[in-house]
Amino acid sequence: MATPNIMKKLVLRLLTLLVAGAVLTTGILYAYIEWFGRRVKPQEAEVIIVLGAAVWPEGPSPALLERLALAERLYREGYAPAVITTGGVGNLNPTPEGRAARETLIARGLPANYIYEETTSCNTRENLEGALSIMQRHGWKRALIVSHDFHLLRAMREARKLGMEVSGAGVHRTALVRPPLILREVVANLVSLVR
């Protein structure tokens, strides 16, 4: 029979191994998310999907503006003839992210009749489900997902689960503080794997 001291040591060792495993897993996934987002290359598609980001009272947040600048560049370079902007209402503004994004692209000179909006989603999966609905109405199969590079691994995996053919393009230089957002993606990727 094990003494309480031996049991205490076993429990402590087990906890140490669990913590070390969690730290190692987090580190590996963190590095993979960074690597993946920087190596993925956009491919020609039938539509560009801009994943939502916050809208502030005065308009699109810096994060959303970064995504829109990349989507605009890809559109002008001929990667796709249409754009779908996504995102519902957030905490800071009653204007849906998808609508604010569409209006911004139109104000920058993109043709309104080729910019579609999804305005009811609350997360990445819902962004993609809404975009897929628009794609199906137009008979589109191939999409180019635009987001921040650290978001692309999960976004592209979710899109493929929905049956989309996708490539991605990520914002690399950002005003955002990356480490906490990448750690959030580590957790979100782990959760999406079991979903």
Short mmCIF file of C-alpha atoms in Angstrom, two decimals:
data_model
loop_
_atom_site.label_atom_id
_atom_site.label_comp_id
_atom_site.label_asym_id
_atom_site.label_seq_id
_atom_site.Cartn_x
_atom_site.Cartn_y
_atom_site.Cartn_z
CA MET A 1 0.00 0.00 0.00
CA ALA A 2 1.30 3.44 -1.00
CA THR A 3 2.02 5.89 1.74
CA PRO A 4 0.47 9.38 1.61
CA ASN A 5 3.93 10.82 0.86
CA ILE A 6 4.39 8.55 -2.18
CA MET A 7 0.86 9.34 -3.40
CA LYS A 8 1.57 13.05 -3.06
CA LYS A 9 4.75 12.67 -5.15
CA LEU A 10 2.90 10.66 -7.82
CA VAL A 11 0.14 13.25 -8.06
CA LEU A 12 2.72 16.05 -8.24
CA ARG A 13 4.63 14.24 -11.01
CA LEU A 14 1.42 13.60 -12.92
CA LEU A 15 0.42 17.25 -12.64
CA THR A 16 3.90 18.32 -13.75
CA LEU A 17 3.66 16.05 -16.79
CA LEU A 18 0.20 17.38 -17.64
CA VAL A 19 1.36 21.00 -17.37
CA ALA A 20 4.50 20.27 -19.40
CA GLY A 21 2.36 18.53 -22.04
CA ALA A 22 -0.04 21.47 -22.20
CA VAL A 23 2.82 23.96 -22.53
CA LEU A 24 4.49 21.85 -25.23
CA THR A 25 1.24 21.42 -27.16
CA THR A 26 0.53 25.15 -26.93
CA GLY A 27 4.03 26.01 -28.14
CA ILE A 28 3.89 23.62 -31.07
CA LEU A 29 0.43 24.75 -32.15
CA TYR A 30 1.40 28.41 -31.72
CA ALA A 31 4.39 27.92 -34.02
CA TYR A 32 2.34 25.94 -36.55
CA ILE A 33 -0.38 28.62 -36.68
CA GLU A 34 2.29 31.27 -37.37
CA TRP A 35 4.03 29.09 -39.98
CA PHE A 36 0.81 28.11 -41.77
CA GLY A 37 -0.52 31.66 -41.97
CA ARG A 38 2.71 32.95 -43.48
CA ARG A 39 3.10 30.18 -46.05
CA VAL A 40 -0.46 29.95 -47.41
CA LYS A 41 -0.76 31.59 -50.84
CA PRO A 42 -3.89 32.97 -52.50
CA GLN A 43 -5.22 31.21 -55.57
CA GLU A 44 -7.70 32.42 -58.14
CA ALA A 45 -11.27 31.83 -57.02
CA GLU A 46 -14.83 32.73 -57.85
CA VAL A 47 -15.22 34.92 -54.79
CA ILE A 48 -13.17 36.53 -52.02
CA ILE A 49 -14.60 36.07 -48.52
CA VAL A 50 -13.58 38.73 -45.99
CA LEU A 51 -14.06 37.40 -42.47
CA GLY A 52 -15.58 39.86 -40.04
CA ALA A 53 -13.76 41.93 -37.45
CA ALA A 54 -14.96 44.62 -35.08
CA VAL A 55 -16.75 47.77 -36.13
CA TRP A 56 -16.24 50.73 -33.82
CA PRO A 57 -18.67 53.63 -33.35
CA GLU A 58 -16.68 55.70 -35.87
CA GLY A 59 -16.42 52.86 -38.42
CA PRO A 60 -14.42 49.72 -39.19
CA SER A 61 -11.72 48.84 -36.65
CA PRO A 62 -8.06 48.83 -37.71
CA ALA A 63 -8.24 45.01 -37.92
CA LEU A 64 -11.19 45.13 -40.32
CA LEU A 65 -9.54 47.88 -42.38
CA GLU A 66 -6.41 45.70 -42.71
CA ARG A 67 -8.50 42.80 -44.02
CA LEU A 68 -10.38 45.08 -46.40
CA ALA A 69 -7.16 46.56 -47.79
CA LEU A 70 -5.90 43.05 -48.57
CA ALA A 71 -9.25 42.01 -50.10
CA GLU A 72 -9.30 45.17 -52.24
CA ARG A 73 -5.77 44.49 -53.49
CA LEU A 74 -6.61 40.86 -54.34
CA TYR A 75 -9.80 41.93 -56.13
CA ARG A 76 -7.93 44.55 -58.17
CA GLU A 77 -5.23 41.99 -59.02
CA GLY A 78 -7.93 39.72 -60.47
CA TYR A 79 -7.96 36.88 -57.94
CA ALA A 80 -11.78 36.84 -57.98
CA PRO A 81 -14.57 38.84 -59.64
CA ALA A 82 -16.70 39.19 -56.49
CA VAL A 83 -16.37 39.75 -52.74
CA ILE A 84 -18.48 38.59 -49.79
CA THR A 85 -18.07 40.57 -46.57
CA THR A 86 -19.16 38.85 -43.37
CA GLY A 87 -20.05 39.59 -39.79
CA GLY A 88 -23.01 40.53 -37.67
CA VAL A 89 -23.55 43.14 -34.99
CA GLY A 90 -20.84 43.43 -32.35
CA ASN A 91 -20.74 45.02 -28.91
CA LEU A 92 -19.49 48.43 -30.00
CA ASN A 93 -21.70 49.37 -32.93
CA PRO A 94 -25.16 48.47 -34.19
CA THR A 95 -23.84 48.36 -37.77
CA PRO A 96 -23.13 44.77 -38.84
CA GLU A 97 -19.50 44.06 -39.68
CA GLY A 98 -20.45 42.72 -43.11
CA ARG A 99 -22.36 45.90 -43.98
CA ALA A 100 -19.62 48.27 -42.78
CA ALA A 101 -17.07 46.23 -44.73
CA ARG A 102 -19.17 46.28 -47.91
CA GLU A 103 -19.74 50.03 -47.64
CA THR A 104 -16.00 50.59 -47.17
CA LEU A 105 -15.11 48.56 -50.27
CA ILE A 106 -17.72 50.40 -52.33
CA ALA A 107 -16.38 53.75 -51.06
CA ARG A 108 -12.93 52.62 -52.27
CA GLY A 109 -14.29 52.12 -55.76
CA LEU A 110 -15.21 48.45 -55.95
CA PRO A 111 -18.45 47.87 -57.90
CA ALA A 112 -21.46 47.52 -55.59
CA ASN A 113 -23.10 44.84 -57.73
CA TYR A 114 -20.11 42.51 -57.13
CA ILE A 115 -19.86 43.04 -53.37
CA TYR A 116 -22.19 40.87 -51.27
CA GLU A 117 -22.74 41.02 -47.53
CA GLU A 118 -23.55 38.51 -44.80
CA THR A 119 -24.74 40.36 -41.68
CA THR A 120 -26.03 37.88 -39.10
CA SER A 121 -23.02 35.82 -38.02
CA CYS A 122 -21.31 35.92 -34.62
CA ASN A 123 -18.20 33.79 -35.19
CA THR A 124 -15.92 32.36 -37.87
CA ARG A 125 -18.02 29.28 -38.57
CA GLU A 126 -21.18 31.37 -38.93
CA ASN A 127 -19.28 33.83 -41.19
CA LEU A 128 -18.45 30.91 -43.45
CA GLU A 129 -21.92 29.36 -43.33
CA GLY A 130 -23.44 32.69 -44.37
CA ALA A 131 -20.87 33.13 -47.12
CA LEU A 132 -21.53 29.57 -48.33
CA SER A 133 -25.23 30.36 -48.64
CA ILE A 134 -24.41 33.31 -50.92
CA MET A 135 -21.95 31.15 -52.87
CA GLN A 136 -24.57 28.45 -53.43
CA ARG A 137 -27.07 31.01 -54.76
CA HIS A 138 -24.50 32.01 -57.39
CA GLY A 139 -23.16 28.52 -58.11
CA TRP A 140 -19.70 29.39 -56.80
CA LYS A 141 -17.46 26.63 -55.45
CA ARG A 142 -13.99 28.19 -54.99
CA ALA A 143 -13.35 30.91 -52.44
CA LEU A 144 -10.34 32.92 -51.32
CA ILE A 145 -10.58 33.60 -47.59
CA VAL A 146 -9.11 36.88 -46.33
CA SER A 147 -8.32 37.32 -42.65
CA HIS A 148 -5.27 37.80 -40.46
CA ASP A 149 -2.61 35.16 -41.07
CA PHE A 150 -2.97 33.63 -37.60
CA HIS A 151 -6.71 33.06 -38.25
CA LEU A 152 -6.33 31.22 -41.56
CA LEU A 153 -5.58 27.71 -40.27
CA ARG A 154 -8.88 27.46 -38.43
CA ALA A 155 -10.87 29.44 -40.98
CA MET A 156 -9.73 27.32 -43.91
CA ARG A 157 -10.30 24.08 -41.98
CA GLU A 158 -13.84 25.21 -41.05
CA ALA A 159 -14.53 26.17 -44.68
CA ARG A 160 -13.38 22.76 -45.90
CA LYS A 161 -15.62 21.07 -43.32
CA LEU A 162 -18.50 22.96 -44.97
CA GLY A 163 -17.46 21.60 -48.38
CA MET A 164 -15.83 24.73 -49.79
CA GLU A 165 -12.77 24.68 -52.04
CA VAL A 166 -10.59 27.36 -50.46
CA SER A 167 -7.27 29.12 -50.45
CA GLY A 168 -6.31 31.93 -48.14
CA ALA A 169 -4.60 35.27 -47.91
CA GLY A 170 -3.55 36.68 -44.58
CA VAL A 171 -2.69 40.10 -43.25
CA HIS A 172 0.86 39.73 -41.90
CA ARG A 173 1.70 43.21 -40.64
CA THR A 174 -0.92 44.37 -38.20
CA ALA A 175 -1.66 46.99 -35.59
CA LEU A 176 -3.00 44.17 -33.41
CA VAL A 177 -1.01 42.69 -30.54
CA ARG A 178 -0.32 39.22 -31.95
CA PRO A 179 0.61 36.92 -29.02
CA PRO A 180 -2.76 36.98 -27.20
CA LEU A 181 -4.62 36.61 -30.48
CA ILE A 182 -2.50 33.65 -31.52
CA LEU A 183 -3.00 32.05 -28.09
CA ARG A 184 -6.74 32.55 -28.60
CA GLU A 185 -6.37 30.77 -31.94
CA VAL A 186 -4.50 27.91 -30.23
CA VAL A 187 -7.52 27.35 -27.98
CA ALA A 188 -10.02 27.87 -30.81
CA ASN A 189 -8.16 25.38 -33.02
CA LEU A 190 -8.16 22.76 -30.26
CA VAL A 191 -11.88 23.30 -29.66
CA SER A 192 -12.68 23.11 -33.38
CA LEU A 193 -10.81 19.80 -33.64
CA VAL A 194 -13.19 18.14 -31.20
CA ARG A 195 -16.31 19.76 -32.61
#
